[in-house]
Tab-separated table of C-alpha atoms and ligand atoms in Angstrom:
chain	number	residue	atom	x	y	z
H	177	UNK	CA	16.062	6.605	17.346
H	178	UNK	CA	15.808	10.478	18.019
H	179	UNK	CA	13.132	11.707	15.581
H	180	UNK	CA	14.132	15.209	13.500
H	181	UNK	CA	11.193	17.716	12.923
H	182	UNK	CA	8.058	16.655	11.165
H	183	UNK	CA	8.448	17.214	7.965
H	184	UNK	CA	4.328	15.382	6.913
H	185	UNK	CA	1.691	14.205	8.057
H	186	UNK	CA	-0.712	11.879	6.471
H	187	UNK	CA	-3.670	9.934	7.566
H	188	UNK	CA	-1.838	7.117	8.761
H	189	UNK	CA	1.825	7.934	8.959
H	190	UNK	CA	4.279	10.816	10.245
H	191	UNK	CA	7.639	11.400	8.662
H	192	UNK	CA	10.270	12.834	10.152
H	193	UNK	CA	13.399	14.363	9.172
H	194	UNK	CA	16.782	12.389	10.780
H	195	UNK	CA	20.942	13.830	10.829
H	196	UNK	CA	21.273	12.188	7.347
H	197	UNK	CA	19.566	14.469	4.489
H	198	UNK	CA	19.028	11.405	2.317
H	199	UNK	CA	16.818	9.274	5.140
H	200	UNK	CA	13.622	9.631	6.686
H	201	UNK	CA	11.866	8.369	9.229
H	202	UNK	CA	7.935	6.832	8.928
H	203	UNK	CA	6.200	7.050	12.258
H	204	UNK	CA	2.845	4.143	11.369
H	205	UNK	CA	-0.064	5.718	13.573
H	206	UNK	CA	-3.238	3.873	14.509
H	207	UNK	CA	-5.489	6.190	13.107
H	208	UNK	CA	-7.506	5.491	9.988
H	209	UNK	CA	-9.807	7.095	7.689
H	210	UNK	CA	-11.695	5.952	4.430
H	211	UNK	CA	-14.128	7.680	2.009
H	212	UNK	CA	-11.545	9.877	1.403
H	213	UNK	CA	-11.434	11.203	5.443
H	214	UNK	CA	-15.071	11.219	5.930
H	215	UNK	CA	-15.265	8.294	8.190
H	216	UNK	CA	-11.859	8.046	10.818
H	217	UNK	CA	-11.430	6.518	13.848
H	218	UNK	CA	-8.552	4.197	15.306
H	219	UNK	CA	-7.126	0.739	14.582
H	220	UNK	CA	-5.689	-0.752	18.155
H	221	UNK	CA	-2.135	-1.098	17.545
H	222	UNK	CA	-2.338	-0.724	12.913
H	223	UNK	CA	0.472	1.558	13.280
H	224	UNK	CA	2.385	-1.496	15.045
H	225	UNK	CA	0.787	-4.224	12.406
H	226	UNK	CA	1.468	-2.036	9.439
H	227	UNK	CA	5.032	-1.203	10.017
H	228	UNK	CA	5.805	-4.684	10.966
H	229	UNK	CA	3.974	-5.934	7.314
H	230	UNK	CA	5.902	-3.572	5.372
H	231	UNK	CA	9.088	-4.421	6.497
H	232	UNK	CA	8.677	-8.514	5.787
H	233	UNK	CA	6.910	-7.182	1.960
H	234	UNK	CA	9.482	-5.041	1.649
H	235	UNK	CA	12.534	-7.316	2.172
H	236	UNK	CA	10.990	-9.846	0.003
H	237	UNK	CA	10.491	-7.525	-2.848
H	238	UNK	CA	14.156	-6.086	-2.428
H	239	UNK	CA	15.738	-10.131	-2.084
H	240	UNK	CA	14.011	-10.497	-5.671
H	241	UNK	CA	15.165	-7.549	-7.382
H	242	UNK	CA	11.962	-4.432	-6.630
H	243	UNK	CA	14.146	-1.390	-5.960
H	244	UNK	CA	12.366	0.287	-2.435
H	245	UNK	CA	13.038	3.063	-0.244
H	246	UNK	CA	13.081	0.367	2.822
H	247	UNK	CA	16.340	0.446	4.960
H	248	UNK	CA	16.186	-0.867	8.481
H	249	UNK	CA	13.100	-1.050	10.773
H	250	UNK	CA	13.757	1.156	14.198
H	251	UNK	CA	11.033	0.454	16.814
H	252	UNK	CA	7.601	-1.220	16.930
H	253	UNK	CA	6.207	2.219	14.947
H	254	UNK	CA	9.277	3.474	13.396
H	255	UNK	CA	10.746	3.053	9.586
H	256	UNK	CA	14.188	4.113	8.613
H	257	UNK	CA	13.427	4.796	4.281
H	258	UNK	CA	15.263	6.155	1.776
H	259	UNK	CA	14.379	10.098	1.180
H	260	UNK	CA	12.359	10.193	-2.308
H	261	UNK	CA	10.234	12.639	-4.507
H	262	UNK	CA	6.608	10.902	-4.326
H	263	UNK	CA	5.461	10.321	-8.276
H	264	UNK	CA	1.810	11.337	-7.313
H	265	UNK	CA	0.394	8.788	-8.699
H	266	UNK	CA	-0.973	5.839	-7.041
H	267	UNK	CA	-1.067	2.537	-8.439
H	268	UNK	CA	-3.977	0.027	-8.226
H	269	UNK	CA	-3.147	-3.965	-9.271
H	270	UNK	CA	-5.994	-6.094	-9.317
H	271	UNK	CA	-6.360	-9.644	-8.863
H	272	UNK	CA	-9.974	-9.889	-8.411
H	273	UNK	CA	-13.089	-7.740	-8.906
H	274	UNK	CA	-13.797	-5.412	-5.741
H	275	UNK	CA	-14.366	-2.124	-4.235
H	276	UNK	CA	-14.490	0.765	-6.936
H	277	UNK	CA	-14.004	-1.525	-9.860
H	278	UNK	CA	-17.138	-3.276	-9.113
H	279	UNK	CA	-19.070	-0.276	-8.646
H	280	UNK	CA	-17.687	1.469	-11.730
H	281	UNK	CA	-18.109	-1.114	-14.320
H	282	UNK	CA	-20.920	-3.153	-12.610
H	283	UNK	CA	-18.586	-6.131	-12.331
H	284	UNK	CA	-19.423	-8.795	-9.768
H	285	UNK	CA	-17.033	-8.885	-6.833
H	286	UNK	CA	-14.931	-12.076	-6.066
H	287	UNK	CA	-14.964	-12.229	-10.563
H	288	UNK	CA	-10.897	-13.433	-11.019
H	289	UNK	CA	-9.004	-10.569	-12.843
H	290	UNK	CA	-6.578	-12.587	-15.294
H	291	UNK	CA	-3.976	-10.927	-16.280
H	292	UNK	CA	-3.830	-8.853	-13.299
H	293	UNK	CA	-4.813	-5.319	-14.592
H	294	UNK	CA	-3.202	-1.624	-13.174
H	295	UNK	CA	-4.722	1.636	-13.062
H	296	UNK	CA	-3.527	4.643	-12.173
H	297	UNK	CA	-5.131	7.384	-9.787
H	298	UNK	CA	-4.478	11.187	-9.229
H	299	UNK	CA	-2.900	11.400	-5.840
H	300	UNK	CA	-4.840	14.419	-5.096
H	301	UNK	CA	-7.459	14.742	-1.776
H	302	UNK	CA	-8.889	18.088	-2.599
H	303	UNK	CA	-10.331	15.989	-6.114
H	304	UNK	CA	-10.959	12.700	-4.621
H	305	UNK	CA	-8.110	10.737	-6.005
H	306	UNK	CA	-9.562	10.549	-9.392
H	307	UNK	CA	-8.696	7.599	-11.807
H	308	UNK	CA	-6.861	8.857	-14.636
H	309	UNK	CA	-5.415	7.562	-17.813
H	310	UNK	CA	-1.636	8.116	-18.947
H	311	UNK	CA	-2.569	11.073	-21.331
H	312	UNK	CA	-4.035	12.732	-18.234
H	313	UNK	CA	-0.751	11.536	-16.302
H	314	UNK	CA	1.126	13.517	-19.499
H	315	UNK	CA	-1.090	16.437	-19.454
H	316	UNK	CA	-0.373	17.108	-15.854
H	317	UNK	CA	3.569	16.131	-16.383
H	318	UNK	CA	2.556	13.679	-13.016
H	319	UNK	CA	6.039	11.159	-15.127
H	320	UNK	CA	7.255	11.107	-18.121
H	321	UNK	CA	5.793	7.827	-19.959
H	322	UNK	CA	8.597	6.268	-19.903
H	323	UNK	CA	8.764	6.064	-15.792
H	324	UNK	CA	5.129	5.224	-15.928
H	325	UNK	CA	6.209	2.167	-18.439
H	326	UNK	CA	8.788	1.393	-15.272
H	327	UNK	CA	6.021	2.035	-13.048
H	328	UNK	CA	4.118	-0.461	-14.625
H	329	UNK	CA	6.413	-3.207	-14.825
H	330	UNK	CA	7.767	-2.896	-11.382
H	331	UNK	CA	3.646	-3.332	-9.886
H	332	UNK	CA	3.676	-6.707	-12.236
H	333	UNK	CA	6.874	-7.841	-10.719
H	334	UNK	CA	5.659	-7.173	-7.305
H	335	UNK	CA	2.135	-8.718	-8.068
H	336	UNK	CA	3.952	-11.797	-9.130
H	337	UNK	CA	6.315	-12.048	-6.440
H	338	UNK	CA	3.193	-10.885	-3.698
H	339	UNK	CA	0.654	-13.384	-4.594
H	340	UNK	CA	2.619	-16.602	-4.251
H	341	UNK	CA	3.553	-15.606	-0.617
H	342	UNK	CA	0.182	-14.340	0.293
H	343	UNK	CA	-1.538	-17.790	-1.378
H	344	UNK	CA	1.235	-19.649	0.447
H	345	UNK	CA	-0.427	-18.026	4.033
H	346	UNK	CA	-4.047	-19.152	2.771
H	347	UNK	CA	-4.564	-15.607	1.651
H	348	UNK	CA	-5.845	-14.270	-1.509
H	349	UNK	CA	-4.157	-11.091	-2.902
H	350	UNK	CA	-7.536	-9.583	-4.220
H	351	UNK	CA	-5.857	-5.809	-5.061
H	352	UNK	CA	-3.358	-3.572	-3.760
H	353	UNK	CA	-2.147	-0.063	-3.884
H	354	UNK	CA	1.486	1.184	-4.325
H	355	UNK	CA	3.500	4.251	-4.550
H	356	UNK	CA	6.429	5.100	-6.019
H	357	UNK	CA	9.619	7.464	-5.572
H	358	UNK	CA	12.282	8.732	-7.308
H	359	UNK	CA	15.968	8.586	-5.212
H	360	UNK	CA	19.084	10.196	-6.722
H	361	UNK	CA	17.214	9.692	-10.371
H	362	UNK	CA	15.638	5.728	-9.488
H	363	UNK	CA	11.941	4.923	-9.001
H	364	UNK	CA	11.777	2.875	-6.219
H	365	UNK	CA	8.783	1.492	-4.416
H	366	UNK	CA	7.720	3.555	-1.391
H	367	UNK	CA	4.932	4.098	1.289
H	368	UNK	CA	3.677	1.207	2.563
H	369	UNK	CA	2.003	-2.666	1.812
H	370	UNK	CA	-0.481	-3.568	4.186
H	371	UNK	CA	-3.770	-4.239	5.293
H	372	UNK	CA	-4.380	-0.443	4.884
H	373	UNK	CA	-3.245	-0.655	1.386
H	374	UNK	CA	-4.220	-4.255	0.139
H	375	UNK	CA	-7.297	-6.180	0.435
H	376	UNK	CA	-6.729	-9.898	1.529
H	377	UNK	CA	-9.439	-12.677	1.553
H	378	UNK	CA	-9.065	-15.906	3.557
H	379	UNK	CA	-8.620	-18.252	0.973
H	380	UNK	CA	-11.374	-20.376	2.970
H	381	UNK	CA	-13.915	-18.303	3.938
H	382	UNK	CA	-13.248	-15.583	1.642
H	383	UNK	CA	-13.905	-13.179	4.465
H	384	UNK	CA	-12.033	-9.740	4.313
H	385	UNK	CA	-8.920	-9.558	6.364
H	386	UNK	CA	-7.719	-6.016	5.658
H	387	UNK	CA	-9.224	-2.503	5.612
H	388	UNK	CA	-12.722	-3.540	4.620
H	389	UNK	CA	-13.564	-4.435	7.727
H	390	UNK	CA	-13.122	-0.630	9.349
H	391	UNK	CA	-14.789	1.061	5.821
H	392	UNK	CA	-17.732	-1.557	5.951
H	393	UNK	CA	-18.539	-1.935	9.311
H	394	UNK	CA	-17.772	-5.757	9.508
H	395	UNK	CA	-16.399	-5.912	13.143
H	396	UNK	CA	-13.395	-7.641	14.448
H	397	UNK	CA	-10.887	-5.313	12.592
H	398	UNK	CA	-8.166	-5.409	15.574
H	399	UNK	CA	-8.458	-9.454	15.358
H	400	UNK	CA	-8.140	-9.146	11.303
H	401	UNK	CA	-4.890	-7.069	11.479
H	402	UNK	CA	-3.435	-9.348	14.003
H	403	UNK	CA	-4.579	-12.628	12.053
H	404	UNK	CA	-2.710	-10.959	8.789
H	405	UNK	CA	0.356	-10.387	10.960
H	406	UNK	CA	1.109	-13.935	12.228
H	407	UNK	CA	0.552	-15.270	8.632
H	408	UNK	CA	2.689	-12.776	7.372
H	409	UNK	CA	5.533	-12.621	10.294
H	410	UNK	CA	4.818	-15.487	12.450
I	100	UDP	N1	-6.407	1.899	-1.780
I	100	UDP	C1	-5.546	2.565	-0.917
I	100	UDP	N2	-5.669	3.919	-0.774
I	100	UDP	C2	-6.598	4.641	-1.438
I	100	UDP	C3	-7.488	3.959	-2.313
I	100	UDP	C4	-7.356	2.585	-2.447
I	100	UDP	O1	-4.663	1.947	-0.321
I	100	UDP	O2	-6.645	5.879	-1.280
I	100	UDP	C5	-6.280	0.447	-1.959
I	100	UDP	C6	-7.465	-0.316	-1.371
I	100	UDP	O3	-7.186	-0.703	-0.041
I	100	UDP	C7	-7.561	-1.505	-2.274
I	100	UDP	C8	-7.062	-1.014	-3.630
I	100	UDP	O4	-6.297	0.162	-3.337
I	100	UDP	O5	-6.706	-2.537	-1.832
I	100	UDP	C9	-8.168	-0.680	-4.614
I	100	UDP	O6	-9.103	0.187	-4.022
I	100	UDP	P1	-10.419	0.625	-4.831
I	100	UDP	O7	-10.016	1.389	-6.051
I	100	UDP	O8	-11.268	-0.568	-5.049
I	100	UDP	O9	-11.120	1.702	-3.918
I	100	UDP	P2	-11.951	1.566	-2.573
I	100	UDP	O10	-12.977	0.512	-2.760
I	100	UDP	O11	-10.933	1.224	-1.541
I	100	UDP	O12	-12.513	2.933	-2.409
């Protein structure tokens, strides 16, 4: 597929403009970052894994009724998506205590989450993505609160419908991070879901298959990504 001009560019993904106004295309890179861009470096073939995730999360959220800006995958590193308005909010559903939720409440990690909780972030680098709370989402006119209440449900419905198929590929959906879009007046789920965006245990050894692995240090990333593929695809 012949690209358009760049119209982004993120940490981990292009887009590109293409002959029809209402689609875009997502280029999936191998670079990554964490700490909000303080630490980067590269992911041997993420870009590949990531677009490859998305698509199979994508259909299955679409066959059961989550609304997303997924049309056709083009090429190993190339998404055909609907063209939305990013809500700039990004959404956090937790299954289990990690990452900043440990630190910020002094919970203890691997603690089961039940229900699930969501939290909302500012989608903002230049602040540090800072959590916020839905008066804050008001005060900055971010979505009105009745899209955040459709926000809301739609994360539940994909938590539901994501950790059955994850626990079915000895995985453990511990949290996961979504974004949402309006199209033609809809909020439909964008971005991406992957091991960029999620964190995934083995339901065994309970050892991180996902992003932790490049922000900690932990060593065989590449092998991780790949391992979270075949469950996922194979
Ligand atoms: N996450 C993400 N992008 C971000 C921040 C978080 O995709 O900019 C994901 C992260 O991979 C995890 C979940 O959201 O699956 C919750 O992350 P957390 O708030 O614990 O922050 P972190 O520990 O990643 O800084």
């Amino acid at each position: 597929m012949t690209a358009g001009t760049m119209l982004y560019e993120g940490k981990a993904k292009k887009i590109f403009s293409t002959g029809d106004p209402d689609r875009v295309l997502q280029y999936f890179k191998d670079d990554a970052t964490a700490f909000n861009a303080q630490k980067r470096g590269t992911i041997v073939e993420k870009g590949i894994i990531n677009n490859k995730v998305s698509e199979r999360l994508f259909r299955l959220l679409e066959q059961n009724g989550v609304p997303t800006h997924f049309v056709e995958r083009k090429s190993d590193r190339e998404m055909l998506t609907k063209k939305v308005a990013i809500v700039p909010v990004e959404v956090v559903v937790r299954n289990v205590v990690a990452g900043s939720l440990a630190k910020r409440l002094g919970l203890k990690e691997g603690d089961p989450i039940q229900p699930a909780i969501v939290e909302w972030y500012y989608k903002n680098d230049a602040l540090g993505d800072p959590l916020i709370a839905d008066e804050h989402i008001r005060l900055l006119k971010l979505a009105t609160p009745e899209q955040m209440a459709e926000i809301k449900r739609l994360a539940l419905k994909t938590n539901g419908l994501l950790q059955p198929f994850f626990a079915e590929r000895r995985m453990i959906l511990v949290d996961f991070k979504l974004e949402f879009g309006l199209h033609h007046g809809q909020l439909i789920l964008a971005d991406e879901i992957s091991p960029d965006t999620c964190r995934f245990w083995d339901q065994t050894t309970k050892e991180s298959m996902d992003k932790d692995r490049f922000r900690k240090d932990l060593g065989r990333i590449e092998e991780a990504y790949q391992e979270v593929l075949k469950r996922v695809c194979g």
